[in-house]
CSV table of C-alpha atoms and ligand atoms in Angstrom, one decimal:
chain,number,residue,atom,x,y,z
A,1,UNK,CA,10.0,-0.4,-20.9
A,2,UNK,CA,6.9,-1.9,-22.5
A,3,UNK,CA,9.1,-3.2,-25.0
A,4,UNK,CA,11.2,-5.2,-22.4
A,5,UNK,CA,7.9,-7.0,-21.4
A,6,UNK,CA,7.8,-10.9,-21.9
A,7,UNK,CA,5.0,-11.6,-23.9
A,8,UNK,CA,2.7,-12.7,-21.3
A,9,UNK,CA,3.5,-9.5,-19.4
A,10,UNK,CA,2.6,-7.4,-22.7
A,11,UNK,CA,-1.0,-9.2,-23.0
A,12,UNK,CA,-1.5,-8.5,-19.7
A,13,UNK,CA,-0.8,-4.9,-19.9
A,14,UNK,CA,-3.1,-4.5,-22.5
A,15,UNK,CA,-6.2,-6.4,-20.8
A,16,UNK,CA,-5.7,-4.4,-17.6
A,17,UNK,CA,-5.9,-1.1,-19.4
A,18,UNK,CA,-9.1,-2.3,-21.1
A,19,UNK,CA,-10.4,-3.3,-17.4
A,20,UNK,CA,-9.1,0.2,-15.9
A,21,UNK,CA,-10.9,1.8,-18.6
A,22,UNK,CA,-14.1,0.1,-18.2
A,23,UNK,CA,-14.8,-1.0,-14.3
A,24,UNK,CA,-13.7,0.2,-10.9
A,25,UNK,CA,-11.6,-2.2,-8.8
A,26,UNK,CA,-10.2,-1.5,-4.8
A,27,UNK,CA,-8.6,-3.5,-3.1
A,28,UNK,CA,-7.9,-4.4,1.0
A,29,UNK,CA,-3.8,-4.9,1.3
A,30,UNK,CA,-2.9,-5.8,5.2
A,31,UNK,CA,0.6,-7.7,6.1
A,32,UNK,CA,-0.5,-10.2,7.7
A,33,UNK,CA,1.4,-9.5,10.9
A,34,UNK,CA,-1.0,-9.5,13.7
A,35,UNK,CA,-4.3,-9.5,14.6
A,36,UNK,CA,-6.4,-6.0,13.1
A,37,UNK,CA,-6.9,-2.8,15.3
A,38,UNK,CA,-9.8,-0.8,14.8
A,39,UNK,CA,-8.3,1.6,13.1
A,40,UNK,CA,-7.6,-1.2,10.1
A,41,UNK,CA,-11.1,-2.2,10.3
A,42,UNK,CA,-12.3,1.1,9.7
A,43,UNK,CA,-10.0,1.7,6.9
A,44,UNK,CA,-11.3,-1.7,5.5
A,45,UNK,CA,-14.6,-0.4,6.0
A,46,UNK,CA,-13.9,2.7,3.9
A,47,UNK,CA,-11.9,0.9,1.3
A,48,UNK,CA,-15.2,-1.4,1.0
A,49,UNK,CA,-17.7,1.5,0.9
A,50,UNK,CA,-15.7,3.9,-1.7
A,51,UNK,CA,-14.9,1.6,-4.1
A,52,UNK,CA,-19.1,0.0,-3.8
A,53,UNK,CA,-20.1,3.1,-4.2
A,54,UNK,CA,-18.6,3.2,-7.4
A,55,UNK,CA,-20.0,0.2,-8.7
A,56,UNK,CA,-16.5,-1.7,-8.1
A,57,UNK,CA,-15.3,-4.9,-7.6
A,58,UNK,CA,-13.1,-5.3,-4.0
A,59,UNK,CA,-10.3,-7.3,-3.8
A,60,UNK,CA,-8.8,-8.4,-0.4
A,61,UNK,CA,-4.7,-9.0,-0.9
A,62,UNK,CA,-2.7,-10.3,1.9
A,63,UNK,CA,0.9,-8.8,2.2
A,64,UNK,CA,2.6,-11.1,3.1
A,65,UNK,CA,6.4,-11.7,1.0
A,66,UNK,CA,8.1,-9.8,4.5
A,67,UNK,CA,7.6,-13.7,5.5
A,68,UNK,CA,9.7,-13.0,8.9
A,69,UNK,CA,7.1,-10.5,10.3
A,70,UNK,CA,4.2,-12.9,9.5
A,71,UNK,CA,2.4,-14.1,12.3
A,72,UNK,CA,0.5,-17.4,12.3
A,73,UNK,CA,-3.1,-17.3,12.3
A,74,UNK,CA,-2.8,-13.6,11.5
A,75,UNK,CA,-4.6,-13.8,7.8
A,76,UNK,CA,-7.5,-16.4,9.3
A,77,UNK,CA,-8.1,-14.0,11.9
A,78,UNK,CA,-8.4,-10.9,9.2
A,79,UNK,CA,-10.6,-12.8,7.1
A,80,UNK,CA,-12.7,-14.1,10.1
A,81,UNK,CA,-13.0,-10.5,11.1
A,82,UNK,CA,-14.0,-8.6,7.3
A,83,UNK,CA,-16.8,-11.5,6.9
A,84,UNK,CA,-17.9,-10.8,11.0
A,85,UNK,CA,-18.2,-7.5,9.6
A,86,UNK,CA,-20.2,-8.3,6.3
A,87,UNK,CA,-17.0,-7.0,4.4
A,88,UNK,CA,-17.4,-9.5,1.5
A,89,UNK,CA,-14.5,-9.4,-0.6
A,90,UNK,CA,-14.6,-10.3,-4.7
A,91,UNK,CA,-12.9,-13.3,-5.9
A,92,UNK,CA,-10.3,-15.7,-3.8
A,93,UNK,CA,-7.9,-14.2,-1.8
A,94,UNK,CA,-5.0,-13.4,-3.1
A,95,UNK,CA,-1.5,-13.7,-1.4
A,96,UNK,CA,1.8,-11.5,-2.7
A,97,UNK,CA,3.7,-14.7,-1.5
A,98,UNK,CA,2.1,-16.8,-4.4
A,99,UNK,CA,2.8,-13.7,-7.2
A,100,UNK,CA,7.1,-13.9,-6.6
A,101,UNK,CA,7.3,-15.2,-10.4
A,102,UNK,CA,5.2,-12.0,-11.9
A,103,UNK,CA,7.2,-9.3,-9.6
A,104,UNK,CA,10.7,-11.4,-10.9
A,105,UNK,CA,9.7,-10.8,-14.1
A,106,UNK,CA,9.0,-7.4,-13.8
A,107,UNK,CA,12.1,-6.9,-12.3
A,108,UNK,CA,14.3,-8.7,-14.9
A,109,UNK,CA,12.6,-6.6,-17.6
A,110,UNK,CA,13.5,-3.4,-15.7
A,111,UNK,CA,17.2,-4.6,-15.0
A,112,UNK,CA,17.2,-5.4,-18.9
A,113,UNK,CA,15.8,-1.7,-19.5
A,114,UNK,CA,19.6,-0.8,-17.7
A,115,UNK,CA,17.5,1.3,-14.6
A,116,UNK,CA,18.0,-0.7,-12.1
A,117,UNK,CA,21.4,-0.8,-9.9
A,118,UNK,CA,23.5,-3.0,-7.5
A,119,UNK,CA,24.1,-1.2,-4.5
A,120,UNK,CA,26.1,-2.6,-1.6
A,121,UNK,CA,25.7,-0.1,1.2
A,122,UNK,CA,24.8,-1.1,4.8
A,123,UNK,CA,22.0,-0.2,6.7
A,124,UNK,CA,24.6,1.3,9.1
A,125,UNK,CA,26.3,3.0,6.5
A,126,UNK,CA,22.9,4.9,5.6
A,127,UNK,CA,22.2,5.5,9.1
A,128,UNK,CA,25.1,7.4,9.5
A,129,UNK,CA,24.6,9.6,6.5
A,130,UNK,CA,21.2,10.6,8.0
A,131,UNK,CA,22.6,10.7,11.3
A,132,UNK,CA,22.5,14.6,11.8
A,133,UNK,CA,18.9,15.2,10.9
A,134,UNK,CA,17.8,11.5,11.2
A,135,UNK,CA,14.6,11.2,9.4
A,136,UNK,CA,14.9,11.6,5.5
A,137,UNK,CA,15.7,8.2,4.6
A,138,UNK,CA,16.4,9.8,1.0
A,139,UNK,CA,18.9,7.7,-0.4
A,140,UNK,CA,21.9,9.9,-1.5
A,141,UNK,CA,22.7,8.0,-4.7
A,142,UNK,CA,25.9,6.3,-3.6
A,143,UNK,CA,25.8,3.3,-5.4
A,144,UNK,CA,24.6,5.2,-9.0
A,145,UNK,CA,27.7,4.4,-10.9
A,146,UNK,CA,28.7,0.9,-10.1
A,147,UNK,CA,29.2,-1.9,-12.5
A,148,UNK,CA,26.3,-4.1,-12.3
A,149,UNK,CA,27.0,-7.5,-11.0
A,150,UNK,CA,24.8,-9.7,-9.3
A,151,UNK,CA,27.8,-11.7,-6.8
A,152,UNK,CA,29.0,-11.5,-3.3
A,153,UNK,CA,31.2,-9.2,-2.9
A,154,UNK,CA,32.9,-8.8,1.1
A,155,UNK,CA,30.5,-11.7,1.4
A,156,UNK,CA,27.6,-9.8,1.1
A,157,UNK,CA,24.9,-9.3,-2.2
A,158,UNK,CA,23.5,-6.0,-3.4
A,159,UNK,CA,20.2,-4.3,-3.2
A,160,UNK,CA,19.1,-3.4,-6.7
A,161,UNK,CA,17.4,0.4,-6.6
A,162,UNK,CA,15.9,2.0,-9.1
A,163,UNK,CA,17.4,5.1,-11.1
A,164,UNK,CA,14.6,7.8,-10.6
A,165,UNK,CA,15.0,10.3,-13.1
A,166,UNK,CA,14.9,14.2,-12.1
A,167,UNK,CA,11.7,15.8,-11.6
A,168,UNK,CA,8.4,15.2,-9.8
A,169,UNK,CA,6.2,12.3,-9.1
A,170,UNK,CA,2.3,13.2,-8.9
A,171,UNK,CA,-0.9,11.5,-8.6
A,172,UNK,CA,-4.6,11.8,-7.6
A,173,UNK,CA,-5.2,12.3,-4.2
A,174,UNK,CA,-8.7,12.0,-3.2
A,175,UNK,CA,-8.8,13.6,0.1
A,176,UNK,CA,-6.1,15.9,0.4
A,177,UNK,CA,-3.8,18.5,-1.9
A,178,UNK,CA,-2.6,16.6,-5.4
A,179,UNK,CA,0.5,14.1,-4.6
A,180,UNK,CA,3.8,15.9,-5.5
A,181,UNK,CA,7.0,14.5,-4.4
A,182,UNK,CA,10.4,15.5,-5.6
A,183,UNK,CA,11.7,12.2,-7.4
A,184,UNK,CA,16.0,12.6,-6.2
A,185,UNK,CA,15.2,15.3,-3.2
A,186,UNK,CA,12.2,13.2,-1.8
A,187,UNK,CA,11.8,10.2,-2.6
A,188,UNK,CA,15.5,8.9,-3.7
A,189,UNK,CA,16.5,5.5,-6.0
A,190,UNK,CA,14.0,2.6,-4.9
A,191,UNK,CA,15.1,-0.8,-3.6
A,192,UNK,CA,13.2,-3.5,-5.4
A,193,UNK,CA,15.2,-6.1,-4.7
A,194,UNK,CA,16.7,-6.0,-0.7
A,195,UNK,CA,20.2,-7.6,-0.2
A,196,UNK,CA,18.7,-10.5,2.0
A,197,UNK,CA,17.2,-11.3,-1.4
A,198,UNK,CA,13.5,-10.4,-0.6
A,199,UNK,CA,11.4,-8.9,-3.4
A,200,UNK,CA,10.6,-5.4,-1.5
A,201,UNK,CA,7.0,-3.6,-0.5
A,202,UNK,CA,7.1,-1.0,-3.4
A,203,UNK,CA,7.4,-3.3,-5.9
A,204,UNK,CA,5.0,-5.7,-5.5
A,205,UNK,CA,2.5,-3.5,-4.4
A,206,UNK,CA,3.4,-1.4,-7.8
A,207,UNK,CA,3.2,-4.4,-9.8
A,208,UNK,CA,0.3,-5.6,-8.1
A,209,UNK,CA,-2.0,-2.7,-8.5
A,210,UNK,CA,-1.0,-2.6,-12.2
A,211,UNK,CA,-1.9,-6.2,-12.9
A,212,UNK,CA,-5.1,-6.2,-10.6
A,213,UNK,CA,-6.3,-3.7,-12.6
A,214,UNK,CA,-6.3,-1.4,-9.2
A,215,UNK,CA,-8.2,1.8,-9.8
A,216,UNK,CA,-8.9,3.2,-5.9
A,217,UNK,CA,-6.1,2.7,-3.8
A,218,UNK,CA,-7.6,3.1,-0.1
A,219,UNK,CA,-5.4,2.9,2.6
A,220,UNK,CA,-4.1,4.6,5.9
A,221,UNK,CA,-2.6,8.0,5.8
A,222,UNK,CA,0.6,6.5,7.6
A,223,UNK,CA,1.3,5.2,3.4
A,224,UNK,CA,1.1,8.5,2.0
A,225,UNK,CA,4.7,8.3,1.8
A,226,UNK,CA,5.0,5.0,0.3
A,227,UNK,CA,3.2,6.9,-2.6
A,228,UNK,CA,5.8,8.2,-4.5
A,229,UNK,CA,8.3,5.3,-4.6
A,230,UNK,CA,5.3,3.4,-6.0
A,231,UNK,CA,4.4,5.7,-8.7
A,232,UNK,CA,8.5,5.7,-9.5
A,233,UNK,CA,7.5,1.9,-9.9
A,234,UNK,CA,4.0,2.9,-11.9
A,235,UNK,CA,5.9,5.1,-14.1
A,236,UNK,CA,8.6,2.7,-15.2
A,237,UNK,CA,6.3,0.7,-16.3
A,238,UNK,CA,4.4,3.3,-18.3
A,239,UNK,CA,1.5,3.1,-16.1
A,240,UNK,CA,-0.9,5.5,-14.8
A,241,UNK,CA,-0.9,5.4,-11.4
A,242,UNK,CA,-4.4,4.2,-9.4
A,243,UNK,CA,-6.3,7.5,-7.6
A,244,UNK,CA,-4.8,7.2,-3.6
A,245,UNK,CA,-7.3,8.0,-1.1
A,246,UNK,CA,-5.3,8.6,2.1
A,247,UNK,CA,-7.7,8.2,5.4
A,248,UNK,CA,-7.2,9.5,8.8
A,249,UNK,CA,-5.6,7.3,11.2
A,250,UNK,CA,-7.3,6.1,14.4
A,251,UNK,CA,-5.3,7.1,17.4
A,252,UNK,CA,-5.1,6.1,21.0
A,253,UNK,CA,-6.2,8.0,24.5
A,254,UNK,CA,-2.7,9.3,24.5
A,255,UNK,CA,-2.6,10.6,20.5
A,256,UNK,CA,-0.4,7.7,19.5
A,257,UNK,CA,-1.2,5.5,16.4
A,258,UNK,CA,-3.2,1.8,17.2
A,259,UNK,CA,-0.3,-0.3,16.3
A,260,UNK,CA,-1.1,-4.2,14.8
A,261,UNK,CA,2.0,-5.6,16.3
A,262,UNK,CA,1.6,-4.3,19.7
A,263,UNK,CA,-1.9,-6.0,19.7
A,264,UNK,CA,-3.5,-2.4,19.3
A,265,UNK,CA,-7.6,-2.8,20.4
A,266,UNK,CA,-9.2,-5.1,18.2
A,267,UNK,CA,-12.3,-6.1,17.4
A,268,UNK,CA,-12.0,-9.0,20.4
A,269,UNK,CA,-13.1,-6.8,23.0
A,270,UNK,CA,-16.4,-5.7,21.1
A,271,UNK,CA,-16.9,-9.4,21.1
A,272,UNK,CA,-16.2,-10.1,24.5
A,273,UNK,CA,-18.4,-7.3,25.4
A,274,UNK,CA,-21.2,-8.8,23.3
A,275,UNK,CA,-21.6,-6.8,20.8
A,276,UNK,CA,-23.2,-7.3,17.4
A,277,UNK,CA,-21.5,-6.5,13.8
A,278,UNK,CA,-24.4,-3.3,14.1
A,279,UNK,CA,-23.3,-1.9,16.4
A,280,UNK,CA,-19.3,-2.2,15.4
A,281,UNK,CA,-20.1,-0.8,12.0
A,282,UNK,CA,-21.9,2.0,13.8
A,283,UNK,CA,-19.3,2.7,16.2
A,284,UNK,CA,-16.4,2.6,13.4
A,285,UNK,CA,-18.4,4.9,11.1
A,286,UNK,CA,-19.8,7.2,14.2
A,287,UNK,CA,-15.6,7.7,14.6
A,288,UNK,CA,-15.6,10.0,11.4
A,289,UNK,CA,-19.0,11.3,11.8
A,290,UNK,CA,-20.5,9.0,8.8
A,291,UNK,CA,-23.3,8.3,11.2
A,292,UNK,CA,-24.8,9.7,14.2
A,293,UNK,CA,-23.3,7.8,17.4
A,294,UNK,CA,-25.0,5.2,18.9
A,295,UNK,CA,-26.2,4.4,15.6
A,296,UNK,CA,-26.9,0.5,14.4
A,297,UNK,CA,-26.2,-1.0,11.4
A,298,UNK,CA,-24.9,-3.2,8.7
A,299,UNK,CA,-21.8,-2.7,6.8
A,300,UNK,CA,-25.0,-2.7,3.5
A,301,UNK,CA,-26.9,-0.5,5.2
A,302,UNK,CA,-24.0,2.1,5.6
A,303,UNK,CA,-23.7,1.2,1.5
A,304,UNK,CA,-27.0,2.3,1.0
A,305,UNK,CA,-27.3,5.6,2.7
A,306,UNK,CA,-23.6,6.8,1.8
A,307,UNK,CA,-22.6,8.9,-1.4
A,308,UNK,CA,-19.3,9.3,-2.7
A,309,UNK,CA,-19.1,12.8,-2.5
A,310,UNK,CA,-20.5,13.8,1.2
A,311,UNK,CA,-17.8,10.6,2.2
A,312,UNK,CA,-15.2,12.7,0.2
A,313,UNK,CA,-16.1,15.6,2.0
A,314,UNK,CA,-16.0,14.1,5.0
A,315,UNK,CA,-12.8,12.6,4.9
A,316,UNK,CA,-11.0,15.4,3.6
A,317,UNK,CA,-7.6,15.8,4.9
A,318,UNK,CA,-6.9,19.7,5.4
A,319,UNK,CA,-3.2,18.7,4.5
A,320,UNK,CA,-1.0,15.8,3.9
A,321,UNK,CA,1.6,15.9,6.0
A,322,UNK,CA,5.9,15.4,4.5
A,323,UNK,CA,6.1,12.4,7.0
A,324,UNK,CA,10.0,12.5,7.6
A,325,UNK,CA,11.3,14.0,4.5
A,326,UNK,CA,13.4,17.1,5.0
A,327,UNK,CA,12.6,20.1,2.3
B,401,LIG,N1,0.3,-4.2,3.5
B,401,LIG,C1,0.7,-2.9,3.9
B,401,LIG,C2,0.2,-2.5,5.3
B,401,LIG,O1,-0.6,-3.3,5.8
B,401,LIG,C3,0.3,-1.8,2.9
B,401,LIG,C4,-1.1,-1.7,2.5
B,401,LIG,C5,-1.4,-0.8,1.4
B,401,LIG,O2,-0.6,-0.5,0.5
B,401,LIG,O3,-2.6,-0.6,1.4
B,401,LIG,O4,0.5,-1.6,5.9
């Protein structure tokens, strides 16, 4: 695949294995699609902490190519929010809407490498297959053996998946059993390219973490399943793939996940209330026990009395659970 790379592309690989080599580098990666619960705040929190503790740079990337779910104001209010918490980030921020030209070219050099396919069923259509058990979402391959074209056909363009090869995908989790997903039985041929002509999540966030130089990916546990389709993604392009450190999610009085979109408790109401960015780092690390509760402090003090491997401890996950995917 390397090979396939334009030049620019090539020089880039080569300066971001020399960076991945050398430094540390995590990054913060909401969609900017509503104003942050707590439970993202404390997962911005930990992203923060684990990758300072290693010495590393922390990059803040806005989501943000699904441009219909946007909201406006949404990225102010997220960046308003890290700083209120003294969660400084490294560099400008940087927007997936304003990297479409480095995903395209990724993806013309993988439809050049012949892995990539057209395939022209409907959302409806793959409902129905996984109609009787409903949840795998594994896509059954349909599509595998059609000519590649890029037209309309019955007035409608393809998706372009990804041919996964047999066998597994793994990587380094952090806080739970090693990744190990079944590439055809688990995972199923990526889109990277949807029909409505949108650049898809896996890709860009593949991509991204490649040319960031991304070496601690820290994010909700709700992504553990988004893992493997972005390793597929990793592997194409004959990268390693970053060490995932999957955190528990904050959930509500009645055990369901905070949710962004439904306006999920946010920091506004500690605000409202009156209270200082002390005590909200306290009470978001006192939720995993980092710190007694009741405690009061900065997001730097937290920094200095941490270490890596009590946090790892900590946050251990006793198992990952196989979110929807049927063995
Ligand atoms: N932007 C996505 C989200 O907010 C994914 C984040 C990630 O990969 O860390 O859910």
């Amino acid at each position: 695949m390397s090979a396939l790379l334009p030049t620019h592309l090539r020089t880039l690989q080569a300066e971001v294995a020399d960076l991945r080599a050398t430094a540390r580098r995590g990054r913060y990666a909401p969609s900017p699609t509503g104003r942050l619960h707590l439970g993202n705040l404390r997962t911005a929190l930990l992203s923060w902490l684990i990758t300072r503790l290693q010495g590393g740079e922390w990059l803040l990337r806005i989501d943000d190519l699904d441009t219909p779910r946007n909201r406006p104001g949404a990225e102010a209010s997220i960046q308003d929010d890290l700083r209120w918490l003294g969660l400084f980030w490294d560099g400008p921020v940087l927007r997936q809407s304003e990297r479409r030209g480095l995903y395209a070219s990724v993806l013309s050099a993988l439809r050049r490498s012949g892995q990539l396919y057209p395939c022209r069923c409907s959302r409806r259509m793959l409902a129905d297959v996984s109609a009787p058990h409903g949840r795998s979402g594994v896509y059954p391959g349909f599509c595998r053996s059609l000519t590649p074209h890029w037209g309309l056909k019955d007035r409608r363009l393809p998706s372009w998946r990804l041919r996964l090869e047999p066998g597994s995908l793994q990587w380094q989790e952090q806080l739970g059993p090693e990744g190990c997903l079944d590439a055809l039985r688990e995972v199923g041929d990526v889109v990277l390219r949807r029909a409505d002509g949108f650049l898809a999540y896996h890709l860009a966030t593949a991509v991204d973490e490649w040319a960031l130089g991304i070496t601690d990916v820290v994010r909700g546990l709700d992504l553990w399943p988004a893992t493997g389709p972005q390793v597929a993604v990793l592997e194409q392009l004959g990268v390693d793939p970053p060490r995932y450190w999957h955190l528990p999610l904050w959930m509500d009085a009645q055990g369901q996940r905070l949710s962004k979109r439904d306006g999920g408790l946010g920091l506004a109401l500690w605000q409202d209330q009156g209270l200082s960015p002390d005590v909200a780092i306290g009470r978001l690390a006192a939720s995993l026990e980092l710190v007694p509760a009741g405690a009061k402090l900065s997001a730097e003090e937290l920094l200095q009395q941490s270490q890596l491997e009590r946090l790892r401890r900590l946050l251990r996950q006793p198992q990952v659970v196989s979110f929807g995917v049927e063995s």
